[in-house]
């Protein structure tokens, strides 16, 4: 199973450049997720890998083969789209075998491939139904089956679950993870759902405006984001960001003050030492904050809304200086609208960014 290499990949539509020199590698058998806001170039990149869009500049290689000028059908890839567009008058079996029939594959071979795919996707009992007699999840499985029967080296998924309701999405997400475990193929999966990205990926590529902001394992991106954009994009609920000001080195870290919290001071462990008075941004995740007044950090806020999620609660609160903070608590939270309280966090968990949003380490 070959991996993929992208070198300086550029896409221009007429005079507008939408992908700007993207570079990364995907290992053999890796599950790679492209994630990023709408319009950042996820589908364009996937379609260039599939051969459905021309590459304006740069190189895409699948395994050792540069595929820039290779026909989509010869690349060993199969793509599953958001809209799965099954043929309504054909049965599940005929839908899955259609591409192979067009390619002139002998009938018994087609049957055996379709049966294999149906077994993997648990569609065996539905092979003689037409799409209108299937649920949304079953239809999406047929669309995935159409890709499996082609026996590709690389699977490409473009937001395959975004037409499904929330519960089915979760179920199909688990099925896709299982599929990857069973088949072991290289898979590239596009989504703007960061939970899908975190749970499915071996590697996440975070895109913004046609550039790669960072790539790495989900946990690398979660705990070691290169910039504020990645820090804010990965993780749910989002990382909190507070305005901060550098106060110089202290105890092997950097002391910062938080203007919106009555200039409370926090010492963040750090190697770089930005100069005094520099404007910074301090990031801390909701799950790393605890309610309580334990020194040395103790920041005062007033509760706005509390969401009880059953297993956990989210408390939304505001500081006097107008900063909003989201706090995740285990179990039930007794905090109510209007309650004043203090919160604290382990400064090891704080991340600092400069005024441009670049990480300071
Ligand atoms: N045929 C085209 N001509 C000109 N611009 C295009 C064309 N197709 C896409 N674009 C532009 O390229 C950029 C990237 O589009 P793309 O479809 O790859 O985004 P995406 O990340 O998949 O977004 P979404 O999450 O909404 O699907 C967008 O700004 C889009 O407007
Ligand atoms: Mg898209």
CSV table of C-alpha atoms and ligand atoms in Angstrom, one decimal:
chain,number,residue,atom,x,y,z
A,1,UNK,CA,0.0,0.0,0.0
A,2,UNK,CA,1.8,3.2,-1.1
A,3,UNK,CA,1.9,6.4,0.7
A,4,UNK,CA,1.6,9.9,-0.8
A,5,UNK,CA,4.0,12.8,-1.2
A,6,UNK,CA,2.9,16.4,-2.0
A,7,UNK,CA,5.6,18.9,-2.9
A,8,UNK,CA,5.0,22.5,-3.5
A,9,UNK,CA,1.5,21.8,-4.8
A,10,UNK,CA,-0.2,24.9,-6.2
A,11,UNK,CA,-3.7,25.4,-7.7
A,12,UNK,CA,-4.7,28.4,-9.7
A,13,UNK,CA,-8.1,29.0,-11.3
A,14,UNK,CA,-7.4,31.5,-14.1
A,15,UNK,CA,-5.5,34.2,-12.1
A,16,UNK,CA,-6.8,33.3,-8.7
A,17,UNK,CA,-4.5,31.1,-6.6
A,18,UNK,CA,-6.3,29.0,-4.1
A,19,UNK,CA,-3.7,26.5,-3.0
A,20,UNK,CA,-0.2,27.9,-2.2
A,21,UNK,CA,2.7,25.4,-2.3
A,22,UNK,CA,1.3,22.7,0.0
A,23,UNK,CA,3.8,20.1,1.2
A,24,UNK,CA,3.5,17.0,3.3
A,25,UNK,CA,3.8,13.2,3.3
A,26,UNK,CA,1.3,10.5,4.1
A,27,UNK,CA,2.8,7.2,5.1
A,28,UNK,CA,1.7,3.7,3.9
A,29,UNK,CA,-1.6,2.7,5.4
A,30,UNK,CA,-2.0,6.0,7.3
A,31,UNK,CA,-5.4,7.6,7.9
A,32,UNK,CA,-4.9,11.2,7.1
A,33,UNK,CA,-7.5,13.9,7.7
A,34,UNK,CA,-7.7,17.3,6.0
A,35,UNK,CA,-9.4,19.7,8.2
A,36,UNK,CA,-10.0,23.4,8.0
A,37,UNK,CA,-12.8,26.1,7.5
A,38,UNK,CA,-15.0,26.2,4.5
A,39,UNK,CA,-13.2,27.3,1.3
A,40,UNK,CA,-9.6,26.6,2.6
A,41,UNK,CA,-8.9,24.1,-0.2
A,42,UNK,CA,-9.6,20.7,1.2
A,43,UNK,CA,-11.7,19.4,-1.7
A,44,UNK,CA,-9.5,21.0,-4.2
A,45,UNK,CA,-6.5,19.2,-2.8
A,46,UNK,CA,-8.3,15.9,-2.7
A,47,UNK,CA,-9.5,16.3,-6.2
A,48,UNK,CA,-6.0,17.1,-7.4
A,49,UNK,CA,-4.8,13.8,-5.7
A,50,UNK,CA,-7.7,12.0,-7.4
A,51,UNK,CA,-6.8,13.6,-10.8
A,52,UNK,CA,-10.2,15.3,-11.1
A,53,UNK,CA,-8.4,18.7,-11.0
A,54,UNK,CA,-5.2,19.6,-12.8
A,55,UNK,CA,-2.2,20.6,-10.7
A,56,UNK,CA,-1.0,24.1,-11.6
A,57,UNK,CA,2.4,23.6,-10.1
A,58,UNK,CA,4.4,21.1,-7.9
A,59,UNK,CA,4.4,17.3,-7.6
A,60,UNK,CA,2.0,14.7,-6.3
A,61,UNK,CA,3.4,11.2,-6.0
A,62,UNK,CA,1.5,8.0,-5.0
A,63,UNK,CA,4.2,5.6,-3.8
A,64,UNK,CA,7.2,6.3,-6.0
A,65,UNK,CA,5.0,7.3,-9.0
A,66,UNK,CA,4.5,10.9,-9.9
A,67,UNK,CA,0.9,11.1,-10.9
A,68,UNK,CA,0.6,14.7,-12.2
A,69,UNK,CA,0.0,13.5,-15.7
A,70,UNK,CA,-1.6,10.1,-15.0
A,71,UNK,CA,-5.3,9.5,-15.8
A,72,UNK,CA,-7.6,9.4,-12.7
A,73,UNK,CA,-8.5,5.8,-13.5
A,74,UNK,CA,-4.9,4.7,-13.5
A,75,UNK,CA,-3.9,6.3,-10.2
A,76,UNK,CA,-5.2,3.4,-8.0
A,77,UNK,CA,-7.4,5.8,-6.0
A,78,UNK,CA,-11.2,5.6,-5.4
A,79,UNK,CA,-13.2,8.6,-4.1
A,80,UNK,CA,-16.3,8.7,-2.0
A,81,UNK,CA,-18.2,12.0,-2.2
A,82,UNK,CA,-20.5,13.9,0.1
A,83,UNK,CA,-23.5,13.3,-2.3
A,84,UNK,CA,-23.3,9.7,-3.0
A,85,UNK,CA,-25.7,9.8,-6.1
A,86,UNK,CA,-26.6,6.1,-6.4
A,87,UNK,CA,-28.5,5.0,-9.5
A,88,UNK,CA,-32.1,4.8,-8.3
A,89,UNK,CA,-33.2,2.1,-10.7
A,90,UNK,CA,-30.3,-0.3,-9.9
A,91,UNK,CA,-30.1,-2.6,-6.9
A,92,UNK,CA,-27.3,-2.3,-4.3
A,93,UNK,CA,-25.4,-5.1,-6.1
A,94,UNK,CA,-25.7,-3.4,-9.5
A,95,UNK,CA,-24.8,0.0,-8.0
A,96,UNK,CA,-21.6,-1.4,-6.5
A,97,UNK,CA,-20.6,-3.4,-9.6
A,98,UNK,CA,-21.4,-0.6,-12.1
A,99,UNK,CA,-17.9,0.8,-12.4
A,100,UNK,CA,-16.4,-2.7,-12.8
A,101,UNK,CA,-19.0,-3.6,-15.5
A,102,UNK,CA,-18.1,-0.4,-17.4
A,103,UNK,CA,-14.5,-1.4,-17.2
A,104,UNK,CA,-15.4,-4.7,-18.8
A,105,UNK,CA,-14.5,-7.0,-15.9
A,106,UNK,CA,-15.8,-10.6,-16.2
A,107,UNK,CA,-19.1,-11.2,-14.4
A,108,UNK,CA,-18.0,-13.8,-11.8
A,109,UNK,CA,-15.1,-11.6,-10.8
A,110,UNK,CA,-17.5,-8.6,-10.3
A,111,UNK,CA,-19.8,-10.8,-8.2
A,112,UNK,CA,-17.0,-12.0,-5.9
A,113,UNK,CA,-15.7,-8.4,-5.4
A,114,UNK,CA,-19.2,-7.1,-4.7
A,115,UNK,CA,-19.9,-10.0,-2.3
A,116,UNK,CA,-16.6,-9.3,-0.4
A,117,UNK,CA,-17.4,-5.6,-0.1
A,118,UNK,CA,-21.0,-6.4,1.0
A,119,UNK,CA,-19.6,-8.6,3.7
A,120,UNK,CA,-17.2,-6.0,5.0
A,121,UNK,CA,-20.0,-3.3,5.0
A,122,UNK,CA,-22.7,-5.7,6.3
A,123,UNK,CA,-24.8,-5.1,3.2
A,124,UNK,CA,-25.3,-8.8,2.3
A,125,UNK,CA,-29.0,-8.8,3.1
A,126,UNK,CA,-29.6,-5.7,1.2
A,127,UNK,CA,-28.0,-6.5,-2.1
A,128,UNK,CA,-31.3,-6.8,-4.0
A,129,UNK,CA,-32.8,-3.6,-2.7
A,130,UNK,CA,-32.9,-0.4,-4.6
A,131,UNK,CA,-31.6,2.8,-3.0
A,132,UNK,CA,-35.0,4.2,-2.1
A,133,UNK,CA,-35.5,1.2,0.2
A,134,UNK,CA,-32.4,2.1,2.2
A,135,UNK,CA,-31.6,4.3,5.1
A,136,UNK,CA,-29.2,7.2,4.7
A,137,UNK,CA,-26.4,5.3,6.5
A,138,UNK,CA,-27.0,2.2,4.3
A,139,UNK,CA,-26.8,4.4,1.2
A,140,UNK,CA,-23.6,5.8,2.3
A,141,UNK,CA,-22.3,2.3,2.9
A,142,UNK,CA,-23.2,1.4,-0.7
A,143,UNK,CA,-21.2,4.5,-1.9
A,144,UNK,CA,-18.2,3.3,0.1
A,145,UNK,CA,-18.8,-0.2,-1.3
A,146,UNK,CA,-18.5,1.2,-4.8
A,147,UNK,CA,-15.0,2.4,-3.8
A,148,UNK,CA,-14.0,-0.9,-2.1
A,149,UNK,CA,-14.8,-3.1,-5.1
A,150,UNK,CA,-12.3,-1.1,-7.2
A,151,UNK,CA,-9.6,-2.4,-4.8
A,152,UNK,CA,-7.8,1.0,-4.7
A,153,UNK,CA,-4.4,1.6,-3.1
A,154,UNK,CA,-5.7,4.9,-1.7
A,155,UNK,CA,-9.2,5.8,-0.5
A,156,UNK,CA,-10.3,9.4,-0.8
A,157,UNK,CA,-13.3,10.6,1.2
A,158,UNK,CA,-14.8,14.1,0.8
A,159,UNK,CA,-17.0,14.8,3.8
A,160,UNK,CA,-18.8,11.5,3.3
A,161,UNK,CA,-20.9,11.8,6.5
A,162,UNK,CA,-22.1,15.4,6.3
A,163,UNK,CA,-25.5,14.5,4.9
A,164,UNK,CA,-26.3,12.2,7.8
A,165,UNK,CA,-28.0,13.1,11.1
A,166,UNK,CA,-25.8,13.4,14.3
A,167,UNK,CA,-26.4,9.8,15.6
A,168,UNK,CA,-25.8,8.2,12.3
A,169,UNK,CA,-22.6,10.2,11.8
A,170,UNK,CA,-21.1,8.9,14.9
A,171,UNK,CA,-22.1,5.3,13.9
A,172,UNK,CA,-20.6,5.7,10.4
A,173,UNK,CA,-17.5,7.3,11.8
A,174,UNK,CA,-16.9,4.1,13.9
A,175,UNK,CA,-17.6,2.0,10.8
A,176,UNK,CA,-15.0,4.0,8.7
A,177,UNK,CA,-12.4,3.5,11.5
A,178,UNK,CA,-13.1,-0.2,11.5
A,179,UNK,CA,-12.9,-0.3,7.7
A,180,UNK,CA,-9.5,1.3,7.9
A,181,UNK,CA,-8.4,-1.3,10.5
A,182,UNK,CA,-9.6,-4.2,8.4
A,183,UNK,CA,-8.3,-3.0,5.0
A,184,UNK,CA,-5.2,-1.2,6.1
A,185,UNK,CA,-5.2,1.0,3.1
A,186,UNK,CA,-4.0,4.6,2.9
A,187,UNK,CA,-7.0,6.8,3.4
A,188,UNK,CA,-7.5,10.5,3.1
A,189,UNK,CA,-10.5,12.0,4.6
A,190,UNK,CA,-11.8,15.6,4.3
A,191,UNK,CA,-14.0,17.1,7.0
A,192,UNK,CA,-14.6,20.3,8.8
A,193,UNK,CA,-15.7,18.5,11.9
A,194,UNK,CA,-12.7,18.5,14.2
A,195,UNK,CA,-14.2,15.7,16.3
A,196,UNK,CA,-14.1,13.4,13.2
A,197,UNK,CA,-10.6,14.6,12.6
A,198,UNK,CA,-9.4,13.8,16.1
A,199,UNK,CA,-11.1,10.4,16.4
A,200,UNK,CA,-10.2,9.0,12.9
A,201,UNK,CA,-6.8,10.4,12.1
A,202,UNK,CA,-3.3,9.0,12.4
A,203,UNK,CA,-2.3,12.4,10.9
A,204,UNK,CA,-4.2,15.6,10.6
A,205,UNK,CA,-3.4,18.3,8.1
A,206,UNK,CA,-4.8,21.6,9.2
A,207,UNK,CA,-5.5,24.0,6.2
A,208,UNK,CA,-6.3,27.6,6.1
A,209,UNK,CA,-6.7,29.8,3.0
A,210,UNK,CA,-4.8,27.2,0.8
A,211,UNK,CA,-1.9,26.8,3.2
A,212,UNK,CA,-0.9,24.1,5.6
A,213,UNK,CA,-1.0,25.6,9.1
A,214,UNK,CA,0.4,22.4,10.7
A,215,UNK,CA,0.4,18.6,10.3
A,216,UNK,CA,0.9,15.9,12.8
A,217,UNK,CA,-0.8,13.4,15.0
A,218,UNK,CA,-4.1,14.5,16.7
A,219,UNK,CA,-2.4,14.6,20.1
A,220,UNK,CA,0.6,16.6,18.8
A,221,UNK,CA,-1.8,19.2,17.4
A,222,UNK,CA,-3.9,19.2,20.5
A,223,UNK,CA,-1.0,19.7,22.9
A,224,UNK,CA,1.6,21.4,20.8
A,225,UNK,CA,-0.2,23.7,18.3
A,226,UNK,CA,2.2,25.9,16.3
A,227,UNK,CA,-0.2,28.8,16.3
A,228,UNK,CA,-3.4,30.2,17.7
A,229,UNK,CA,-5.4,29.1,14.6
A,230,UNK,CA,-4.5,25.4,15.2
A,231,UNK,CA,-4.9,25.8,18.9
A,232,UNK,CA,-8.4,27.2,18.4
A,233,UNK,CA,-9.4,24.8,15.7
A,234,UNK,CA,-8.4,21.5,17.4
A,235,UNK,CA,-10.3,20.7,20.6
A,236,UNK,CA,-13.9,21.1,21.6
A,237,UNK,CA,-15.0,23.3,23.2
A,238,UNK,CA,-12.4,25.7,21.9
A,239,UNK,CA,-9.3,26.8,23.8
A,240,UNK,CA,-9.8,30.0,25.7
A,241,UNK,CA,-7.7,32.9,24.7
A,242,UNK,CA,-6.9,35.9,27.1
A,243,UNK,CA,-5.0,39.0,26.3
A,244,UNK,CA,-1.7,39.0,28.2
A,245,UNK,CA,1.4,41.1,28.6
A,246,UNK,CA,5.0,40.0,29.1
A,247,UNK,CA,6.5,40.9,32.5
A,248,UNK,CA,9.9,39.3,31.9
A,249,UNK,CA,11.6,36.1,33.1
A,250,UNK,CA,10.7,34.5,36.4
A,251,UNK,CA,11.5,31.1,37.9
A,252,UNK,CA,12.5,29.5,34.7
A,253,UNK,CA,9.4,30.8,32.9
A,254,UNK,CA,7.8,33.9,31.7
A,255,UNK,CA,5.7,36.1,33.9
A,256,UNK,CA,2.7,37.5,32.2
A,257,UNK,CA,-0.1,39.7,33.5
A,258,UNK,CA,-3.7,39.4,32.4
A,259,UNK,CA,-5.2,42.9,32.0
A,260,UNK,CA,-8.8,41.7,31.9
A,261,UNK,CA,-8.3,39.9,35.2
A,262,UNK,CA,-7.2,42.9,37.3
A,263,UNK,CA,-3.6,42.4,36.1
A,264,UNK,CA,-3.3,39.0,37.8
A,265,UNK,CA,0.1,37.4,37.2
A,266,UNK,CA,0.8,33.9,35.8
A,267,UNK,CA,4.3,32.3,35.3
A,268,UNK,CA,4.2,30.1,32.2
A,269,UNK,CA,7.1,27.6,31.7
A,270,UNK,CA,8.9,28.8,28.6
A,271,UNK,CA,12.2,28.7,26.8
A,272,UNK,CA,11.8,31.8,24.6
A,273,UNK,CA,11.7,35.0,26.6
A,274,UNK,CA,9.8,37.8,24.8
A,275,UNK,CA,10.7,41.3,26.0
A,276,UNK,CA,8.9,43.2,28.7
A,277,UNK,CA,5.7,44.9,27.9
A,278,UNK,CA,5.1,42.8,24.7
A,279,UNK,CA,1.4,42.0,24.0
A,280,UNK,CA,0.8,38.3,24.0
A,281,UNK,CA,-2.2,35.8,24.0
A,282,UNK,CA,-2.5,33.2,26.7
A,283,UNK,CA,-4.4,30.0,25.7
A,284,UNK,CA,-5.9,27.5,28.2
A,285,UNK,CA,-8.3,24.7,27.3
A,286,UNK,CA,-11.7,24.5,29.1
A,287,UNK,CA,-10.8,21.0,30.4
A,288,UNK,CA,-7.6,22.3,32.0
A,289,UNK,CA,-9.4,24.9,34.2
A,290,UNK,CA,-10.7,24.1,37.6
A,291,UNK,CA,-13.2,26.2,39.6
A,292,UNK,CA,-11.7,27.1,43.0
A,293,UNK,CA,-9.4,29.5,44.7
A,294,UNK,CA,-6.1,27.7,44.8
A,295,UNK,CA,-3.1,29.9,44.5
A,296,UNK,CA,-0.9,30.9,42.8
A,297,UNK,CA,-3.4,31.5,40.0
A,298,UNK,CA,-6.8,32.7,41.0
A,299,UNK,CA,-8.9,34.6,38.5
A,300,UNK,CA,-12.3,36.1,39.3
A,301,UNK,CA,-15.3,35.9,37.0
A,302,UNK,CA,-19.1,36.0,37.0
A,303,UNK,CA,-21.1,33.1,35.6
A,304,UNK,CA,-23.2,33.7,32.6
A,305,UNK,CA,-24.7,30.3,31.5
A,306,UNK,CA,-24.1,26.7,32.6
A,307,UNK,CA,-24.8,23.9,30.2
A,308,UNK,CA,-25.3,20.5,32.0
A,309,UNK,CA,-24.3,17.8,29.5
A,310,UNK,CA,-24.9,14.9,32.0
A,311,UNK,CA,-21.4,13.5,32.3
A,312,UNK,CA,-19.9,17.0,32.3
A,313,UNK,CA,-20.9,20.7,32.5
A,314,UNK,CA,-19.8,23.8,30.6
A,315,UNK,CA,-19.7,27.0,32.6
A,316,UNK,CA,-19.5,30.2,30.5
A,317,UNK,CA,-18.3,33.2,32.6
A,318,UNK,CA,-17.1,36.7,32.1
A,319,UNK,CA,-14.2,38.6,33.8
A,320,UNK,CA,-14.6,42.2,34.9
A,321,UNK,CA,-12.3,43.2,32.0
A,322,UNK,CA,-14.7,41.7,29.5
A,323,UNK,CA,-12.9,38.4,28.8
A,324,UNK,CA,-15.2,35.3,28.3
A,325,UNK,CA,-14.0,32.0,29.7
A,326,UNK,CA,-15.5,28.5,29.1
A,327,UNK,CA,-14.8,25.9,31.9
A,328,UNK,CA,-15.4,22.2,31.6
A,329,UNK,CA,-16.3,20.5,34.8
A,330,UNK,CA,-16.9,16.8,35.4
A,331,UNK,CA,-20.5,15.8,36.3
A,332,UNK,CA,-23.0,18.3,37.5
A,333,UNK,CA,-22.0,21.9,38.1
A,334,UNK,CA,-23.8,23.9,40.8
A,335,UNK,CA,-22.7,27.3,39.3
A,336,UNK,CA,-25.7,29.5,38.3
A,337,UNK,CA,-26.1,32.6,36.3
A,338,UNK,CA,-24.8,35.6,38.3
A,339,UNK,CA,-22.6,33.6,40.7
A,340,UNK,CA,-19.2,35.1,41.3
A,341,UNK,CA,-16.3,32.6,41.6
A,342,UNK,CA,-12.6,32.1,41.0
A,343,UNK,CA,-10.9,29.6,38.7
A,344,UNK,CA,-7.4,28.3,38.4
A,345,UNK,CA,-5.2,26.2,36.1
A,346,UNK,CA,-1.9,24.5,35.9
A,347,UNK,CA,0.4,27.0,34.1
A,348,UNK,CA,2.1,23.9,32.4
A,349,UNK,CA,-1.1,23.6,30.4
A,350,UNK,CA,-1.1,27.3,29.3
A,351,UNK,CA,0.1,28.1,25.8
A,352,UNK,CA,1.4,31.5,24.8
A,353,UNK,CA,1.2,33.2,21.4
A,354,UNK,CA,2.6,36.4,20.1
A,355,UNK,CA,0.3,39.2,18.8
A,356,UNK,CA,0.3,37.6,15.4
A,357,UNK,CA,-0.8,34.3,16.8
A,358,UNK,CA,2.5,32.4,16.5
A,359,UNK,CA,3.3,30.1,19.3
A,360,UNK,CA,6.0,31.1,21.8
A,361,UNK,CA,7.7,28.0,23.2
B,1,LIG,N1,-13.8,26.1,-10.3
B,1,LIG,C1,-13.3,27.1,-9.5
B,1,LIG,N2,-13.0,28.3,-9.9
B,1,LIG,C2,-12.6,29.3,-9.1
B,1,LIG,N3,-12.4,29.1,-7.8
B,1,LIG,C3,-12.7,27.9,-7.3
B,1,LIG,C4,-13.2,26.8,-8.1
B,1,LIG,N4,-13.4,25.7,-7.3
B,1,LIG,C5,-13.1,26.1,-6.0
B,1,LIG,N5,-12.7,27.4,-6.0
B,1,LIG,C6,-12.2,28.2,-4.8
B,1,LIG,O1,-11.1,27.5,-4.2
B,1,LIG,C7,-11.2,27.6,-2.8
B,1,LIG,C8,-11.1,26.3,-2.2
B,1,LIG,O2,-12.3,25.5,-2.5
B,1,LIG,P1,-12.6,24.1,-1.9
B,1,LIG,O3,-13.8,23.6,-2.5
B,1,LIG,O4,-11.4,23.3,-2.1
B,1,LIG,O5,-12.8,24.4,-0.4
B,1,LIG,P2,-13.2,23.4,0.8
B,1,LIG,O6,-12.1,23.5,1.8
B,1,LIG,O7,-13.4,22.0,0.3
B,1,LIG,O8,-14.5,24.0,1.4
B,1,LIG,P3,-15.8,23.3,2.0
B,1,LIG,O9,-15.5,22.9,3.4
B,1,LIG,O10,-16.8,24.4,1.9
B,1,LIG,O11,-16.1,22.1,1.1
B,1,LIG,C9,-12.5,28.4,-2.5
B,1,LIG,O12,-12.1,29.7,-2.2
B,1,LIG,C10,-13.3,28.3,-3.8
B,1,LIG,O13,-14.1,29.4,-4.0
B,2,LIG,MG1,-15.1,20.8,0.1
